[in-house]
mmCIF file of N, CA and C and ligand atoms in Angstrom:
data_model
loop_
_atom_site.group_PDB
_atom_site.id
_atom_site.type_symbol
_atom_site.label_atom_id
_atom_site.label_comp_id
_atom_site.label_asym_id
_atom_site.label_seq_id
_atom_site.Cartn_x
_atom_site.Cartn_y
_atom_site.Cartn_z
ATOM 1 N N MET A 1 -22.169 -1.358 10.198
ATOM 2 C CA MET A 1 -21.054 -2.157 9.662
ATOM 3 C C MET A 1 -19.858 -2.130 10.620
ATOM 4 N N GLU A 2 -19.270 -3.288 10.866
ATOM 5 C CA GLU A 2 -18.083 -3.414 11.742
ATOM 6 C C GLU A 2 -16.924 -2.575 11.200
ATOM 7 N N LYS A 3 -16.316 -1.797 12.101
ATOM 8 C CA LYS A 3 -15.156 -0.971 11.697
ATOM 9 C C LYS A 3 -13.977 -1.868 11.352
ATOM 10 N N ASP A 4 -13.238 -1.521 10.292
ATOM 11 C CA ASP A 4 -12.025 -2.280 10.007
ATOM 12 C C ASP A 4 -10.915 -1.831 10.948
ATOM 13 N N VAL A 5 -9.855 -2.622 10.992
ATOM 14 C CA VAL A 5 -8.772 -2.399 11.948
ATOM 15 C C VAL A 5 -8.088 -1.035 11.730
ATOM 16 N N PHE A 6 -8.017 -0.561 10.496
ATOM 17 C CA PHE A 6 -7.351 0.720 10.252
ATOM 18 C C PHE A 6 -8.245 1.888 10.677
ATOM 19 N N CYS A 7 -9.552 1.753 10.518
ATOM 20 C CA CYS A 7 -10.463 2.789 11.044
ATOM 21 C C CYS A 7 -10.304 2.859 12.567
ATOM 22 N N LYS A 8 -10.096 1.700 13.205
ATOM 23 C CA LYS A 8 -9.911 1.687 14.665
ATOM 24 C C LYS A 8 -8.592 2.358 15.054
ATOM 25 N N ILE A 9 -7.553 2.172 14.234
ATOM 26 C CA ILE A 9 -6.271 2.850 14.502
ATOM 27 C C ILE A 9 -6.456 4.360 14.358
ATOM 28 N N ILE A 10 -7.150 4.791 13.302
ATOM 29 C CA ILE A 10 -7.403 6.222 13.090
ATOM 30 C C ILE A 10 -8.163 6.814 14.276
ATOM 31 N N ASP A 11 -9.135 6.070 14.789
ATOM 32 C CA ASP A 11 -9.947 6.561 15.905
ATOM 33 C C ASP A 11 -9.265 6.387 17.266
ATOM 34 N N GLY A 12 -8.039 5.887 17.270
ATOM 35 C CA GLY A 12 -7.289 5.740 18.524
ATOM 36 C C GLY A 12 -7.717 4.554 19.362
ATOM 37 N N GLU A 13 -8.494 3.637 18.779
ATOM 38 C CA GLU A 13 -8.977 2.469 19.551
ATOM 39 C C GLU A 13 -7.937 1.353 19.575
ATOM 40 N N ILE A 14 -7.024 1.380 18.615
ATOM 41 C CA ILE A 14 -5.915 0.416 18.566
ATOM 42 C C ILE A 14 -4.638 1.256 18.439
ATOM 43 N N PRO A 15 -3.616 0.942 19.263
ATOM 44 C CA PRO A 15 -2.372 1.734 19.182
ATOM 45 C C PRO A 15 -1.550 1.383 17.957
ATOM 46 N N CYS A 16 -0.676 2.304 17.581
ATOM 47 C CA CYS A 16 0.248 2.013 16.474
ATOM 48 C C CYS A 16 1.502 2.856 16.667
ATOM 49 N N TYR A 17 2.551 2.487 15.960
ATOM 50 C CA TYR A 17 3.766 3.308 15.949
ATOM 51 C C TYR A 17 3.639 4.290 14.793
ATOM 52 N N LYS A 18 3.167 5.500 15.143
ATOM 53 C CA LYS A 18 2.860 6.521 14.146
ATOM 54 C C LYS A 18 4.128 7.111 13.529
ATOM 55 N N LEU A 19 4.116 7.293 12.221
ATOM 56 C CA LEU A 19 5.252 7.913 11.534
ATOM 57 C C LEU A 19 4.907 9.309 11.055
ATOM 58 N N TYR A 20 3.650 9.486 10.654
ATOM 59 C CA TYR A 20 3.243 10.761 10.044
ATOM 60 C C TYR A 20 1.722 10.876 10.151
ATOM 61 N N GLU A 21 1.265 12.093 10.368
ATOM 62 C CA GLU A 21 -0.184 12.318 10.405
ATOM 63 C C GLU A 21 -0.495 13.732 9.953
ATOM 64 N N ASP A 22 -1.505 13.872 9.105
ATOM 65 C CA ASP A 22 -2.075 15.197 8.826
ATOM 66 C C ASP A 22 -3.589 15.034 8.778
ATOM 67 N N ALA A 23 -4.297 16.013 8.250
ATOM 68 C CA ALA A 23 -5.758 15.970 8.288
ATOM 69 C C ALA A 23 -6.330 14.794 7.477
ATOM 70 N N ASP A 24 -5.590 14.352 6.465
ATOM 71 C CA ASP A 24 -6.140 13.345 5.543
ATOM 72 C C ASP A 24 -5.439 11.994 5.569
ATOM 73 N N VAL A 25 -4.203 11.975 6.039
ATOM 74 C CA VAL A 25 -3.357 10.780 5.863
ATOM 75 C C VAL A 25 -2.702 10.378 7.186
ATOM 76 N N LEU A 26 -2.587 9.069 7.379
ATOM 77 C CA LEU A 26 -1.862 8.534 8.540
ATOM 78 C C LEU A 26 -0.866 7.483 8.038
ATOM 79 N N ALA A 27 0.336 7.505 8.597
ATOM 80 C CA ALA A 27 1.331 6.481 8.273
ATOM 81 C C ALA A 27 1.864 5.899 9.572
ATOM 82 N N PHE A 28 2.052 4.579 9.589
ATOM 83 C CA PHE A 28 2.516 3.893 10.805
ATOM 84 C C PHE A 28 3.226 2.608 10.417
ATOM 85 N N LEU A 29 3.944 2.043 11.399
ATOM 86 C CA LEU A 29 4.660 0.793 11.119
ATOM 87 C C LEU A 29 3.682 -0.365 11.024
ATOM 88 N N ASP A 30 3.892 -1.221 10.026
ATOM 89 C CA ASP A 30 3.115 -2.464 9.947
ATOM 90 C C ASP A 30 3.475 -3.319 11.156
ATOM 91 N N ILE A 31 2.438 -3.899 11.784
ATOM 92 C CA ILE A 31 2.672 -4.713 12.984
ATOM 93 C C ILE A 31 3.528 -5.933 12.657
ATOM 94 N N SER A 32 3.433 -6.362 11.426
ATOM 95 C CA SER A 32 4.217 -7.503 10.982
ATOM 96 C C SER A 32 5.290 -6.974 10.023
ATOM 97 N N GLN A 33 6.493 -6.755 10.553
ATOM 98 C CA GLN A 33 7.584 -6.112 9.794
ATOM 99 C C GLN A 33 8.210 -7.100 8.812
ATOM 100 N N VAL A 34 7.821 -6.992 7.566
ATOM 101 C CA VAL A 34 8.410 -7.840 6.530
ATOM 102 C C VAL A 34 9.911 -7.553 6.433
ATOM 103 N N THR A 35 10.258 -6.265 6.512
ATOM 104 C CA THR A 35 11.647 -5.842 6.643
ATOM 105 C C THR A 35 11.655 -4.667 7.620
ATOM 106 N N LYS A 36 12.812 -4.274 8.082
ATOM 107 C CA LYS A 36 12.922 -3.177 9.058
ATOM 108 C C LYS A 36 12.380 -1.870 8.460
ATOM 109 N N GLY A 37 11.372 -1.302 9.118
ATOM 110 C CA GLY A 37 10.814 -0.033 8.675
ATOM 111 C C GLY A 37 9.583 -0.180 7.789
ATOM 112 N N HIS A 38 9.111 -1.406 7.580
ATOM 113 C CA HIS A 38 7.907 -1.657 6.763
ATOM 114 C C HIS A 38 6.753 -0.786 7.279
ATOM 115 N N ALA A 39 6.280 0.106 6.425
ATOM 116 C CA ALA A 39 5.269 1.090 6.829
ATOM 117 C C ALA A 39 3.979 0.936 6.020
ATOM 118 N N LEU A 40 2.900 1.416 6.610
ATOM 119 C CA LEU A 40 1.609 1.469 5.920
ATOM 120 C C LEU A 40 1.162 2.920 5.867
ATOM 121 N N VAL A 41 0.631 3.325 4.732
ATOM 122 C CA VAL A 41 0.109 4.691 4.581
ATOM 123 C C VAL A 41 -1.360 4.567 4.190
ATOM 124 N N ILE A 42 -2.216 5.269 4.924
ATOM 125 C CA ILE A 42 -3.667 5.122 4.692
ATOM 126 C C ILE A 42 -4.368 6.483 4.663
ATOM 127 N N PRO A 43 -5.487 6.546 3.947
ATOM 128 C CA PRO A 43 -6.312 7.758 4.040
ATOM 129 C C PRO A 43 -7.142 7.673 5.324
ATOM 130 N N LYS A 44 -7.392 8.800 5.965
ATOM 131 C CA LYS A 44 -8.210 8.759 7.182
ATOM 132 C C LYS A 44 -9.667 8.442 6.863
ATOM 133 N N LYS A 45 -10.092 8.895 5.708
ATOM 134 C CA LYS A 45 -11.455 8.585 5.284
ATOM 135 C C LYS A 45 -11.455 7.167 4.705
ATOM 136 N N HIS A 46 -12.489 6.421 4.986
ATOM 137 C CA HIS A 46 -12.493 5.020 4.544
ATOM 138 C C HIS A 46 -12.788 4.861 3.047
ATOM 139 N N TYR A 47 -11.893 4.180 2.377
ATOM 140 C CA TYR A 47 -12.149 3.655 1.028
ATOM 141 C C TYR A 47 -11.651 2.223 1.023
ATOM 142 N N ASP A 48 -12.323 1.357 0.305
ATOM 143 C CA ASP A 48 -11.971 -0.074 0.353
ATOM 144 C C ASP A 48 -10.572 -0.361 -0.170
ATOM 145 N N ASN A 49 -10.216 0.270 -1.274
ATOM 146 C CA ASN A 49 -8.885 -0.003 -1.836
ATOM 147 C C ASN A 49 -8.494 1.062 -2.866
ATOM 148 N N PHE A 50 -7.335 0.874 -3.440
ATOM 149 C CA PHE A 50 -6.765 1.813 -4.425
ATOM 150 C C PHE A 50 -7.716 2.092 -5.583
ATOM 151 N N LEU A 51 -8.500 1.091 -5.949
ATOM 152 C CA LEU A 51 -9.368 1.239 -7.120
ATOM 153 C C LEU A 51 -10.615 2.066 -6.821
ATOM 154 N N SER A 52 -10.917 2.279 -5.547
ATOM 155 C CA SER A 52 -12.150 3.006 -5.238
ATOM 156 C C SER A 52 -11.919 4.372 -4.583
ATOM 157 N N ILE A 53 -10.670 4.727 -4.335
ATOM 158 C CA ILE A 53 -10.408 6.041 -3.707
ATOM 159 C C ILE A 53 -10.364 7.128 -4.783
ATOM 160 N N PRO A 54 -10.971 8.300 -4.538
ATOM 161 C CA PRO A 54 -10.878 9.391 -5.515
ATOM 162 C C PRO A 54 -9.417 9.810 -5.715
ATOM 163 N N GLN A 55 -9.139 10.244 -6.954
ATOM 164 C CA GLN A 55 -7.759 10.537 -7.353
ATOM 165 C C GLN A 55 -7.027 11.499 -6.414
ATOM 166 N N GLU A 56 -7.719 12.581 -6.068
ATOM 167 C CA GLU A 56 -7.060 13.620 -5.270
ATOM 168 C C GLU A 56 -6.600 13.074 -3.918
ATOM 169 N N GLU A 57 -7.438 12.235 -3.316
ATOM 170 C CA GLU A 57 -7.072 11.670 -2.007
ATOM 171 C C GLU A 57 -6.010 10.596 -2.152
ATOM 172 N N MET A 58 -6.085 9.860 -3.253
ATOM 173 C CA MET A 58 -5.057 8.849 -3.524
ATOM 174 C C MET A 58 -3.689 9.520 -3.668
ATOM 175 N N HIS A 59 -3.677 10.671 -4.330
ATOM 176 C CA HIS A 59 -2.407 11.379 -4.514
ATOM 177 C C HIS A 59 -1.788 11.772 -3.168
ATOM 178 N N LYS A 60 -2.618 12.177 -2.220
ATOM 179 C CA LYS A 60 -2.095 12.577 -0.892
ATOM 180 C C LYS A 60 -1.435 11.387 -0.210
ATOM 181 N N VAL A 61 -2.065 10.223 -0.338
ATOM 182 C CA VAL A 61 -1.499 9.008 0.270
ATOM 183 C C VAL A 61 -0.177 8.658 -0.421
ATOM 184 N N MET A 62 -0.162 8.733 -1.748
ATOM 185 C CA MET A 62 1.053 8.364 -2.490
ATOM 186 C C MET A 62 2.201 9.339 -2.210
ATOM 187 N N ASP A 63 1.876 10.618 -1.987
ATOM 188 C CA ASP A 63 2.918 11.602 -1.637
ATOM 189 C C ASP A 63 3.648 11.176 -0.364
ATOM 190 N N VAL A 64 2.864 10.752 0.625
ATOM 191 C CA VAL A 64 3.471 10.357 1.905
ATOM 192 C C VAL A 64 4.258 9.053 1.721
ATOM 193 N N ALA A 65 3.714 8.133 0.932
ATOM 194 C CA ALA A 65 4.436 6.868 0.670
ATOM 195 C C ALA A 65 5.787 7.163 0.017
ATOM 196 N N GLN A 66 5.788 8.102 -0.917
ATOM 197 C CA GLN A 66 7.044 8.455 -1.586
ATOM 198 C C GLN A 66 8.058 9.010 -0.582
ATOM 199 N N ARG A 67 7.584 9.882 0.306
ATOM 200 C CA ARG A 67 8.497 10.483 1.292
ATOM 201 C C ARG A 67 9.076 9.435 2.227
ATOM 202 N N ILE A 68 8.242 8.501 2.662
ATOM 203 C CA ILE A 68 8.734 7.454 3.566
ATOM 204 C C ILE A 68 9.743 6.572 2.824
ATOM 205 N N GLY A 69 9.495 6.297 1.564
ATOM 206 C CA GLY A 69 10.454 5.532 0.761
ATOM 207 C C GLY A 69 11.789 6.252 0.654
ATOM 208 N N GLN A 70 11.722 7.562 0.455
ATOM 209 C CA GLN A 70 12.963 8.357 0.369
ATOM 210 C C GLN A 70 13.727 8.320 1.690
ATOM 211 N N VAL A 71 12.989 8.398 2.800
ATOM 212 C CA VAL A 71 13.621 8.360 4.122
ATOM 213 C C VAL A 71 14.253 6.983 4.366
ATOM 214 N N ALA A 72 13.595 5.935 3.906
ATOM 215 C CA ALA A 72 14.145 4.576 4.098
ATOM 216 C C ALA A 72 15.508 4.458 3.434
ATOM 217 N N ILE A 73 15.643 5.057 2.268
ATOM 218 C CA ILE A 73 16.931 5.022 1.564
ATOM 219 C C ILE A 73 17.954 5.907 2.295
ATOM 220 N N LYS A 74 17.499 7.089 2.673
ATOM 221 C CA LYS A 74 18.428 8.073 3.237
ATOM 222 C C LYS A 74 18.861 7.732 4.666
ATOM 223 N N LEU A 75 17.910 7.314 5.495
ATOM 224 C CA LEU A 75 18.229 7.168 6.922
ATOM 225 C C LEU A 75 18.305 5.727 7.418
ATOM 226 N N LEU A 76 17.541 4.825 6.814
ATOM 227 C CA LEU A 76 17.561 3.434 7.316
ATOM 228 C C LEU A 76 18.634 2.598 6.637
ATOM 229 N N GLY A 77 19.195 3.142 5.575
ATOM 230 C CA GLY A 77 20.220 2.376 4.862
ATOM 231 C C GLY A 77 19.646 1.366 3.887
ATOM 232 N N ALA A 78 18.357 1.505 3.547
ATOM 233 C CA ALA A 78 17.775 0.588 2.562
ATOM 234 C C ALA A 78 18.423 0.830 1.199
ATOM 235 N N ARG A 79 18.528 -0.241 0.420
ATOM 236 C CA ARG A 79 19.124 -0.106 -0.921
ATOM 237 C C ARG A 79 18.053 -0.071 -1.991
ATOM 238 N N GLY A 80 16.820 -0.312 -1.574
ATOM 239 C CA GLY A 80 15.685 -0.266 -2.489
ATOM 240 C C GLY A 80 14.406 -0.208 -1.671
ATOM 241 N N VAL A 81 13.281 0.009 -2.339
ATOM 242 C CA VAL A 81 11.980 0.073 -1.658
ATOM 243 C C VAL A 81 10.922 -0.521 -2.590
ATOM 244 N N ASN A 82 10.058 -1.367 -2.047
ATOM 245 C CA ASN A 82 8.877 -1.799 -2.812
ATOM 246 C C ASN A 82 7.669 -1.020 -2.311
ATOM 247 N N ILE A 83 6.945 -0.411 -3.242
ATOM 248 C CA ILE A 83 5.700 0.298 -2.936
ATOM 249 C C ILE A 83 4.599 -0.597 -3.485
ATOM 250 N N LEU A 84 3.715 -1.022 -2.595
ATOM 251 C CA LEU A 84 2.786 -2.088 -2.977
ATOM 252 C C LEU A 84 1.400 -1.828 -2.402
ATOM 253 N N THR A 85 0.383 -2.051 -3.209
ATOM 254 C CA THR A 85 -0.973 -1.992 -2.659
ATOM 255 C C THR A 85 -1.806 -3.125 -3.239
ATOM 256 N N ASN A 86 -2.418 -3.899 -2.372
ATOM 257 C CA ASN A 86 -3.215 -5.053 -2.796
ATOM 258 C C ASN A 86 -4.677 -4.634 -2.910
ATOM 259 N N CYS A 87 -5.314 -5.009 -4.005
ATOM 260 C CA CYS A 87 -6.734 -4.676 -4.200
ATOM 261 C C CYS A 87 -7.551 -5.959 -4.281
ATOM 262 N N TYR A 88 -8.415 -6.120 -3.333
ATOM 263 C CA TYR A 88 -9.307 -7.282 -3.221
ATOM 264 C C TYR A 88 -8.552 -8.534 -2.751
ATOM 265 N N GLU A 89 -9.338 -9.434 -2.174
ATOM 266 C CA GLU A 89 -8.799 -10.679 -1.612
ATOM 267 C C GLU A 89 -7.979 -11.478 -2.606
ATOM 268 N N ALA A 90 -8.432 -11.498 -3.854
ATOM 269 C CA ALA A 90 -7.739 -12.294 -4.871
ATOM 270 C C ALA A 90 -6.305 -11.830 -5.072
ATOM 271 N N ALA A 91 -6.044 -10.575 -4.706
ATOM 272 C CA ALA A 91 -4.693 -10.018 -4.843
ATOM 273 C C ALA A 91 -3.979 -9.971 -3.493
ATOM 274 N N GLY A 92 -4.565 -10.596 -2.477
ATOM 275 C CA GLY A 92 -3.895 -10.669 -1.179
ATOM 276 C C GLY A 92 -4.298 -9.594 -0.184
ATOM 277 N N GLN A 93 -5.343 -8.811 -0.502
ATOM 278 C CA GLN A 93 -5.762 -7.769 0.447
ATOM 279 C C GLN A 93 -6.480 -8.412 1.636
ATOM 280 N N THR A 94 -5.980 -8.145 2.833
ATOM 281 C CA THR A 94 -6.619 -8.716 4.024
ATOM 282 C C THR A 94 -7.376 -7.656 4.818
ATOM 283 N N VAL A 95 -6.922 -6.397 4.744
ATOM 284 C CA VAL A 95 -7.632 -5.313 5.440
ATOM 285 C C VAL A 95 -8.316 -4.456 4.385
ATOM 286 N N LYS A 96 -9.650 -4.379 4.493
ATOM 287 C CA LYS A 96 -10.420 -3.667 3.462
ATOM 288 C C LYS A 96 -10.487 -2.179 3.760
ATOM 289 N N HIS A 97 -9.346 -1.549 3.776
ATOM 290 C CA HIS A 97 -9.222 -0.087 3.926
ATOM 291 C C HIS A 97 -7.972 0.244 3.133
ATOM 292 N N PHE A 98 -8.103 1.088 2.118
ATOM 293 C CA PHE A 98 -6.970 1.354 1.228
ATOM 294 C C PHE A 98 -5.690 1.601 2.021
ATOM 295 N N HIS A 99 -4.642 0.904 1.658
ATOM 296 C CA HIS A 99 -3.340 1.124 2.302
ATOM 297 C C HIS A 99 -2.229 0.834 1.306
ATOM 298 N N VAL A 100 -1.164 1.592 1.475
ATOM 299 C CA VAL A 100 0.032 1.400 0.648
ATOM 300 C C VAL A 100 1.136 0.867 1.553
ATOM 301 N N HIS A 101 1.721 -0.255 1.155
ATOM 302 C CA HIS A 101 2.883 -0.791 1.877
ATOM 303 C C HIS A 101 4.137 -0.089 1.356
ATOM 304 N N VAL A 102 4.968 0.368 2.259
ATOM 305 C CA VAL A 102 6.298 0.854 1.877
ATOM 306 C C VAL A 102 7.283 -0.128 2.525
ATOM 307 N N ILE A 103 7.942 -0.916 1.692
ATOM 308 C CA ILE A 103 8.782 -2.010 2.200
ATOM 309 C C ILE A 103 10.245 -1.750 1.827
ATOM 310 N N PRO A 104 11.035 -1.276 2.803
ATOM 311 C CA PRO A 104 12.450 -1.040 2.520
ATOM 312 C C PRO A 104 13.132 -2.368 2.215
ATOM 313 N N ARG A 105 14.083 -2.354 1.292
ATOM 314 C CA ARG A 105 14.807 -3.581 0.934
ATOM 315 C C ARG A 105 16.287 -3.395 1.220
ATOM 316 N N TYR A 106 16.858 -4.377 1.858
ATOM 317 C CA TYR A 106 18.259 -4.304 2.246
ATOM 318 C C TYR A 106 19.075 -5.301 1.416
ATOM 319 N N GLU A 107 19.213 -6.506 1.927
ATOM 320 C CA GLU A 107 19.977 -7.517 1.185
ATOM 321 C C GLU A 107 19.070 -8.703 0.894
ATOM 322 N N GLY A 108 19.146 -9.250 -0.291
ATOM 323 C CA GLY A 108 18.427 -10.489 -0.594
ATOM 324 C C GLY A 108 16.927 -10.351 -0.456
ATOM 325 N N ASN A 109 16.252 -11.456 -0.142
ATOM 326 C CA ASN A 109 14.795 -11.464 -0.091
ATOM 327 C C ASN A 109 14.222 -11.097 1.272
ATOM 328 N N GLU A 110 15.013 -11.194 2.317
ATOM 329 C CA GLU A 110 14.520 -10.961 3.682
ATOM 330 C C GLU A 110 13.172 -11.650 3.860
ATOM 331 N N GLY A 111 12.169 -10.916 4.385
ATOM 332 C CA GLY A 111 10.857 -11.546 4.575
ATOM 333 C C GLY A 111 9.932 -11.361 3.396
ATOM 334 N N PHE A 112 10.430 -10.889 2.298
ATOM 335 C CA PHE A 112 9.547 -10.507 1.193
ATOM 336 C C PHE A 112 9.982 -11.175 -0.103
ATOM 337 N N ILE A 113 9.096 -11.938 -0.663
ATOM 338 C CA ILE A 113 9.414 -12.561 -1.947
ATOM 339 C C ILE A 113 8.366 -12.132 -2.966
ATOM 340 N N LEU A 114 8.812 -11.470 -4.002
ATOM 341 C CA LEU A 114 7.907 -11.072 -5.083
ATOM 342 C C LEU A 114 8.458 -11.707 -6.344
ATOM 343 N N GLU A 115 7.693 -12.619 -6.884
ATOM 344 C CA GLU A 115 8.175 -13.312 -8.068
ATOM 345 C C GLU A 115 7.202 -13.066 -9.213
ATOM 346 N N MET A 116 7.695 -12.524 -10.308
ATOM 347 C CA MET A 116 6.841 -12.314 -11.473
ATOM 348 C C MET A 116 7.363 -13.181 -12.602
ATOM 349 N N LYS A 117 6.683 -14.295 -12.795
ATOM 350 C CA LYS A 117 7.123 -15.226 -13.833
ATOM 351 C C LYS A 117 6.551 -14.812 -15.174
ATOM 352 N N ASN A 118 7.298 -15.068 -16.224
ATOM 353 C CA ASN A 118 6.776 -14.808 -17.565
ATOM 354 C C ASN A 118 5.752 -15.880 -17.908
ATOM 355 N N ASN A 119 4.490 -15.466 -17.990
ATOM 356 C CA ASN A 119 3.399 -16.413 -18.206
ATOM 357 C C ASN A 119 2.647 -16.043 -19.486
ATOM 358 N N SER A 120 3.364 -15.462 -20.450
ATOM 359 C CA SER A 120 2.676 -14.874 -21.605
ATOM 360 C C SER A 120 2.487 -15.840 -22.783
ATOM 361 N N GLU A 121 3.012 -17.052 -22.626
ATOM 362 C CA GLU A 121 2.872 -17.989 -23.748
ATOM 363 C C GLU A 121 1.395 -18.242 -24.077
ATOM 364 N N GLY A 122 1.047 -18.135 -25.334
ATOM 365 C CA GLY A 122 -0.333 -18.409 -25.764
ATOM 366 C C GLY A 122 -1.258 -17.211 -25.625
ATOM 367 N N LEU A 123 -0.786 -16.122 -25.048
ATOM 368 C CA LEU A 123 -1.652 -14.945 -24.900
ATOM 369 C C LEU A 123 -1.567 -14.066 -26.148
ATOM 370 N N ASN A 124 -2.698 -13.497 -26.524
ATOM 371 C CA ASN A 124 -2.771 -12.624 -27.696
ATOM 372 C C ASN A 124 -2.591 -11.170 -27.222
ATOM 373 N N LEU A 125 -1.342 -10.722 -27.194
ATOM 374 C CA LEU A 125 -1.059 -9.394 -26.632
ATOM 375 C C LEU A 125 -1.760 -8.248 -27.373
ATOM 376 N N PRO A 126 -1.787 -8.232 -28.718
ATOM 377 C CA PRO A 126 -2.506 -7.142 -29.391
ATOM 378 C C PRO A 126 -3.987 -7.102 -29.000
ATOM 379 N N ALA A 127 -4.619 -8.272 -28.878
ATOM 380 C CA ALA A 127 -6.047 -8.302 -28.511
ATOM 381 C C ALA A 127 -6.247 -7.827 -27.080
ATOM 382 N N ILE A 128 -5.350 -8.208 -26.195
ATOM 383 C CA ILE A 128 -5.459 -7.779 -24.790
ATOM 384 C C ILE A 128 -5.285 -6.262 -24.698
ATOM 385 N N ALA A 129 -4.286 -5.745 -25.404
ATOM 386 C CA ALA A 129 -4.037 -4.297 -25.387
ATOM 387 C C ALA A 129 -5.251 -3.544 -25.938
ATOM 388 N N LYS A 130 -5.835 -4.066 -27.014
ATOM 389 C CA LYS A 130 -7.002 -3.419 -27.637
ATOM 390 C C LYS A 130 -8.178 -3.366 -26.646
ATOM 391 N N GLU A 131 -8.398 -4.475 -25.944
ATOM 392 C CA GLU A 131 -9.496 -4.590 -24.986
ATOM 393 C C GLU A 131 -9.344 -3.561 -23.853
ATOM 394 N N ILE A 132 -8.121 -3.455 -23.320
ATOM 395 C CA ILE A 132 -7.901 -2.527 -22.193
ATOM 396 C C ILE A 132 -7.982 -1.074 -22.682
ATOM 397 N N LYS A 133 -7.345 -0.811 -23.831
ATOM 398 C CA LYS A 133 -7.266 0.564 -24.336
ATOM 399 C C LYS A 133 -8.614 1.201 -24.597
ATOM 400 N N LYS A 134 -9.582 0.385 -24.999
ATOM 401 C CA LYS A 134 -10.862 0.991 -25.379
ATOM 402 C C LYS A 134 -11.620 1.585 -24.187
ATOM 403 N N GLU A 135 -11.241 1.195 -22.973
ATOM 404 C CA GLU A 135 -11.901 1.750 -21.779
ATOM 405 C C GLU A 135 -11.119 2.905 -21.154
ATOM 406 N N LEU A 136 -9.902 3.169 -21.644
ATOM 407 C CA LEU A 136 -9.074 4.206 -20.988
ATOM 408 C C LEU A 136 -9.327 5.589 -21.562
HETATM 409 P P1 5GP B 1 -2.796 -6.468 3.139
HETATM 410 O O1 5GP B 1 -2.516 -7.935 3.186
HETATM 411 O O2 5GP B 1 -4.264 -6.170 3.335
HETATM 412 O O3 5GP B 1 -2.207 -5.781 1.962
HETATM 413 O O4 5GP B 1 -2.004 -5.871 4.374
HETATM 414 C C1 5GP B 1 -2.554 -5.618 5.626
HETATM 415 C C2 5GP B 1 -1.410 -5.325 6.554
HETATM 416 O O5 5GP B 1 -1.927 -4.780 7.748
HETATM 417 C C3 5GP B 1 -0.598 -6.570 6.959
HETATM 418 O O6 5GP B 1 0.747 -6.422 6.523
HETATM 419 C C4 5GP B 1 -0.721 -6.617 8.472
HETATM 420 O O7 5GP B 1 0.462 -6.998 9.125
HETATM 421 C C5 5GP B 1 -1.124 -5.188 8.817
HETATM 422 N N1 5GP B 1 -1.929 -5.099 10.038
HETATM 423 C C6 5GP B 1 -3.041 -5.821 10.316
HETATM 424 N N2 5GP B 1 -3.520 -5.474 11.529
HETATM 425 C C7 5GP B 1 -2.690 -4.506 12.011
HETATM 426 C C8 5GP B 1 -2.677 -3.734 13.223
HETATM 427 O O8 5GP B 1 -3.518 -3.867 14.117
HETATM 428 N N3 5GP B 1 -1.680 -2.820 13.365
HETATM 429 C C9 5GP B 1 -0.730 -2.631 12.399
HETATM 430 N N4 5GP B 1 0.196 -1.700 12.645
HETATM 431 N N5 5GP B 1 -0.711 -3.325 11.250
HETATM 432 C C10 5GP B 1 -1.684 -4.263 11.058
#
């Protein structure tokens, strides 16, 4: 199977601006900076996305994402941070290797627009909640 681009970064075949590295996790700047300091945090072991990574390893990735978010506020002057992970193509995932975006926010929309419209008209919320709850 063809290696994904993040496996190639982990193996040193593609360069990156590294922010943090330990035995399990790597963090680096996204090549396409949505805002200044936009970072990606990934597990070194390959998992397709957030939904398929074991909990313990996911927690290690999220710990680093949290720290980078804190640094963005403290040192980069960000006024907010979006922590985002896309799962599957339908949700905008382009690289099939679990990654968390840490997107510092300064003023206005910059390069990032996240719009959540209220689309609940006609939906049966009690039935939806019942359906989801029975599997949790
Ligand atoms: P996704 O759309 O899958 O959530 O995000 C993938 C991200 O990976 C994109 O924001 C894209 O800019 C970033 N990316 C893709 N290829 C490379 C690369 O070779 N180096 C770095 N640093 N980032 C990359």
